[in-house]
Amino acid sequence: MLQTACQQSEQATDLRKSQLASPTEQYIEAQRTDTDVLTESTIKKLVLGPSLHHWEKLDSLACLTGGESTGNMGLATVKLWELQFQSFVTYLTQHPKSCLRQSLVWGMSEEQSVLKGTARAVALAAFKKEVSQRAAMAGLTQAEQQYCKLIMADVKPELYD
């Protein structure tokens, strides 16, 4: 007997519900949603005014992310890098094992990956130079400026080829 598309969709929904029937799977699904909501909320707070508490909270969330959330965290950290540069660099310098650092490197690598060949090399060199200039203009310490260079050295757009 042939099934309508609606009936097939209902069966797929029922199957998904039965897959999530175990308490562990339901908990994992709920945690993922809560993490995403907490991340968005914390990012908004950091954009409005950075604080150590919110950097630490976002750092903890970055350590928990996985899958699609990892990409989202990478893009969010790049945006925060642009909007709260000095505060972000200061936080990263004081917390060298931060998960935010890796998220930032992944996000920057992803952004730079859209170009190919010579255009990519030129754009990446210009980006690194811009970051160095920005670090100097922002009045960052020598240690913070050096840390920016270390971050830039880890940006590898080819990871997304």
PDB file of N, CA and C in Angstrom, residues 35-75:
ATOM      1  N   THR A  35      22.541  25.289  26.059  1.00  0.00           N
ATOM      2  CA  THR A  35      23.878  25.819  25.788  1.00  0.00           C
ATOM      3  C   THR A  35      23.819  26.888  24.708  1.00  0.00           C
ATOM      4  N   ASP A  36      23.061  26.617  23.648  1.00  0.00           N
ATOM      5  CA  ASP A  36      22.938  27.607  22.576  1.00  0.00           C
ATOM      6  C   ASP A  36      22.301  28.896  23.075  1.00  0.00           C
ATOM      7  N   VAL A  37      21.264  28.762  23.892  1.00  0.00           N
ATOM      8  CA  VAL A  37      20.587  29.940  24.437  1.00  0.00           C
ATOM      9  C   VAL A  37      21.521  30.708  25.365  1.00  0.00           C
ATOM     10  N   LEU A  38      22.231  30.005  26.229  1.00  0.00           N
ATOM     11  CA  LEU A  38      23.193  30.658  27.129  1.00  0.00           C
ATOM     12  C   LEU A  38      24.295  31.359  26.347  1.00  0.00           C
ATOM     13  N   THR A  39      24.761  30.728  25.288  1.00  0.00           N
ATOM     14  CA  THR A  39      25.812  31.318  24.462  1.00  0.00           C
ATOM     15  C   THR A  39      25.333  32.625  23.842  1.00  0.00           C
ATOM     16  N   GLU A  40      24.162  32.613  23.240  1.00  0.00           N
ATOM     17  CA  GLU A  40      23.616  33.821  22.619  1.00  0.00           C
ATOM     18  C   GLU A  40      23.445  34.932  23.647  1.00  0.00           C
ATOM     19  N   SER A  41      22.924  34.592  24.791  1.00  0.00           N
ATOM     20  CA  SER A  41      22.706  35.574  25.849  1.00  0.00           C
ATOM     21  C   SER A  41      24.026  36.171  26.330  1.00  0.00           C
ATOM     22  N   THR A  42      25.021  35.325  26.520  1.00  0.00           N
ATOM     23  CA  THR A  42      26.323  35.785  27.003  1.00  0.00           C
ATOM     24  C   THR A  42      27.009  36.661  25.965  1.00  0.00           C
ATOM     25  N   ILE A  43      26.901  36.303  24.708  1.00  0.00           N
ATOM     26  CA  ILE A  43      27.501  37.108  23.643  1.00  0.00           C
ATOM     27  C   ILE A  43      26.870  38.496  23.613  1.00  0.00           C
ATOM     28  N   LYS A  44      25.558  38.556  23.742  1.00  0.00           N
ATOM     29  CA  LYS A  44      24.875  39.863  23.765  1.00  0.00           C
ATOM     30  C   LYS A  44      25.383  40.717  24.920  1.00  0.00           C
ATOM     31  N   LYS A  45      25.584  40.105  26.065  1.00  0.00           N
ATOM     32  CA  LYS A  45      26.083  40.847  27.227  1.00  0.00           C
ATOM     33  C   LYS A  45      27.502  41.339  26.999  1.00  0.00           C
ATOM     34  N   LEU A  46      28.330  40.534  26.349  1.00  0.00           N
ATOM     35  CA  LEU A  46      29.707  40.938  26.062  1.00  0.00           C
ATOM     36  C   LEU A  46      29.761  42.071  25.044  1.00  0.00           C
ATOM     37  N   VAL A  47      28.847  42.059  24.088  1.00  0.00           N
ATOM     38  CA  VAL A  47      28.801  43.133  23.100  1.00  0.00           C
ATOM     39  C   VAL A  47      28.432  44.449  23.777  1.00  0.00           C
ATOM     40  N   LEU A  48      27.516  44.380  24.723  1.00  0.00           N
ATOM     41  CA  LEU A  48      27.078  45.592  25.425  1.00  0.00           C
ATOM     42  C   LEU A  48      28.138  46.137  26.368  1.00  0.00           C
ATOM     43  N   GLY A  49      28.924  45.267  26.936  1.00  0.00           N
ATOM     44  CA  GLY A  49      29.967  45.700  27.870  1.00  0.00           C
ATOM     45  C   GLY A  49      30.681  44.502  28.449  1.00  0.00           C
ATOM     46  N   PRO A  50      31.932  44.317  28.066  1.00  0.00           N
ATOM     47  CA  PRO A  50      32.653  43.120  28.505  1.00  0.00           C
ATOM     48  C   PRO A  50      32.918  43.107  30.006  1.00  0.00           C
ATOM     49  N   SER A  51      32.858  41.909  30.549  1.00  0.00           N
ATOM     50  CA  SER A  51      33.211  41.704  31.952  1.00  0.00           C
ATOM     51  C   SER A  51      33.892  40.352  32.070  1.00  0.00           C
ATOM     52  N   LEU A  52      34.751  40.224  33.042  1.00  0.00           N
ATOM     53  CA  LEU A  52      35.469  38.971  33.253  1.00  0.00           C
ATOM     54  C   LEU A  52      34.486  37.817  33.439  1.00  0.00           C
ATOM     55  N   HIS A  53      33.432  38.056  34.187  1.00  0.00           N
ATOM     56  CA  HIS A  53      32.433  37.016  34.433  1.00  0.00           C
ATOM     57  C   HIS A  53      31.854  36.480  33.125  1.00  0.00           C
ATOM     58  N   HIS A  54      31.507  37.384  32.211  1.00  0.00           N
ATOM     59  CA  HIS A  54      30.898  36.949  30.955  1.00  0.00           C
ATOM     60  C   HIS A  54      31.920  36.294  30.019  1.00  0.00           C
ATOM     61  N   TRP A  55      33.177  36.759  30.038  1.00  0.00           N
ATOM     62  CA  TRP A  55      34.206  36.080  29.244  1.00  0.00           C
ATOM     63  C   TRP A  55      34.393  34.653  29.757  1.00  0.00           C
ATOM     64  N   GLU A  56      34.439  34.490  31.079  1.00  0.00           N
ATOM     65  CA  GLU A  56      34.608  33.159  31.666  1.00  0.00           C
ATOM     66  C   GLU A  56      33.428  32.252  31.335  1.00  0.00           C
ATOM     67  N   LYS A  57      32.244  32.809  31.377  1.00  0.00           N
ATOM     68  CA  LYS A  57      31.041  32.037  31.064  1.00  0.00           C
ATOM     69  C   LYS A  57      31.072  31.576  29.603  1.00  0.00           C
ATOM     70  N   LEU A  58      31.397  32.494  28.688  1.00  0.00           N
ATOM     71  CA  LEU A  58      31.464  32.135  27.277  1.00  0.00           C
ATOM     72  C   LEU A  58      32.585  31.126  27.033  1.00  0.00           C
ATOM     73  N   ASP A  59      33.672  31.273  27.741  1.00  0.00           N
ATOM     74  CA  ASP A  59      34.783  30.330  27.626  1.00  0.00           C
ATOM     75  C   ASP A  59      34.322  28.933  28.024  1.00  0.00           C
ATOM     76  N   SER A  60      33.608  28.826  29.114  1.00  0.00           N
ATOM     77  CA  SER A  60      33.083  27.526  29.552  1.00  0.00           C
ATOM     78  C   SER A  60      32.143  26.932  28.508  1.00  0.00           C
ATOM     79  N   LEU A  61      31.311  27.785  27.929  1.00  0.00           N
ATOM     80  CA  LEU A  61      30.386  27.311  26.895  1.00  0.00           C
ATOM     81  C   LEU A  61      31.146  26.872  25.647  1.00  0.00           C
ATOM     82  N   ALA A  62      32.219  27.579  25.304  1.00  0.00           N
ATOM     83  CA  ALA A  62      33.032  27.200  24.141  1.00  0.00           C
ATOM     84  C   ALA A  62      33.637  25.814  24.345  1.00  0.00           C
ATOM     85  N   CYS A  63      33.969  25.491  25.573  1.00  0.00           N
ATOM     86  CA  CYS A  63      34.534  24.171  25.871  1.00  0.00           C
ATOM     87  C   CYS A  63      33.494  23.064  25.722  1.00  0.00           C
ATOM     88  N   LEU A  64      32.228  23.409  25.820  1.00  0.00           N
ATOM     89  CA  LEU A  64      31.152  22.421  25.738  1.00  0.00           C
ATOM     90  C   LEU A  64      30.609  22.225  24.334  1.00  0.00           C
ATOM     91  N   THR A  65      30.888  23.159  23.431  1.00  0.00           N
ATOM     92  CA  THR A  65      30.259  23.107  22.112  1.00  0.00           C
ATOM     93  C   THR A  65      30.828  21.982  21.267  1.00  0.00           C
ATOM     94  N   GLY A  66      30.002  21.538  20.351  1.00  0.00           N
ATOM     95  CA  GLY A  66      30.401  20.498  19.412  1.00  0.00           C
ATOM     96  C   GLY A  66      29.492  20.545  18.195  1.00  0.00           C
ATOM     97  N   GLY A  67      29.930  19.931  17.116  1.00  0.00           N
ATOM     98  CA  GLY A  67      29.123  19.883  15.903  1.00  0.00           C
ATOM     99  C   GLY A  67      28.887  21.261  15.317  1.00  0.00           C
ATOM    100  N   GLU A  68      27.650  21.524  14.949  1.00  0.00           N
ATOM    101  CA  GLU A  68      27.281  22.804  14.341  1.00  0.00           C
ATOM    102  C   GLU A  68      27.534  23.963  15.297  1.00  0.00           C
ATOM    103  N   SER A  69      27.377  23.722  16.571  1.00  0.00           N
ATOM    104  CA  SER A  69      27.609  24.772  17.554  1.00  0.00           C
ATOM    105  C   SER A  69      29.053  25.254  17.541  1.00  0.00           C
ATOM    106  N   THR A  70      29.991  24.376  17.177  1.00  0.00           N
ATOM    107  CA  THR A  70      31.401  24.768  17.109  1.00  0.00           C
ATOM    108  C   THR A  70      31.590  25.848  16.058  1.00  0.00           C
ATOM    109  N   GLY A  71      30.982  25.656  14.888  1.00  0.00           N
ATOM    110  CA  GLY A  71      31.063  26.657  13.826  1.00  0.00           C
ATOM    111  C   GLY A  71      30.418  27.958  14.234  1.00  0.00           C
ATOM    112  N   ASN A  72      29.276  27.862  14.895  1.00  0.00           N
ATOM    113  CA  ASN A  72      28.589  29.067  15.364  1.00  0.00           C
ATOM    114  C   ASN A  72      29.432  29.807  16.397  1.00  0.00           C
ATOM    115  N   MET A  73      30.068  29.075  17.281  1.00  0.00           N
ATOM    116  CA  MET A  73      30.919  29.691  18.296  1.00  0.00           C
ATOM    117  C   MET A  73      32.103  30.377  17.623  1.00  0.00           C
ATOM    118  N   GLY A  74      32.673  29.746  16.616  1.00  0.00           N
ATOM    119  CA  GLY A  74      33.790  30.349  15.886  1.00  0.00           C
ATOM    120  C   GLY A  74      33.405  31.678  15.261  1.00  0.00           C
ATOM    121  N   LEU A  75      32.260  31.714  14.613  1.00  0.00           N
ATOM    122  CA  LEU A  75      31.802  32.958  13.989  1.00  0.00           C
ATOM    123  C   LEU A  75      31.476  34.015  15.041  1.00  0.00           C
TER     124      LEU A  75
END
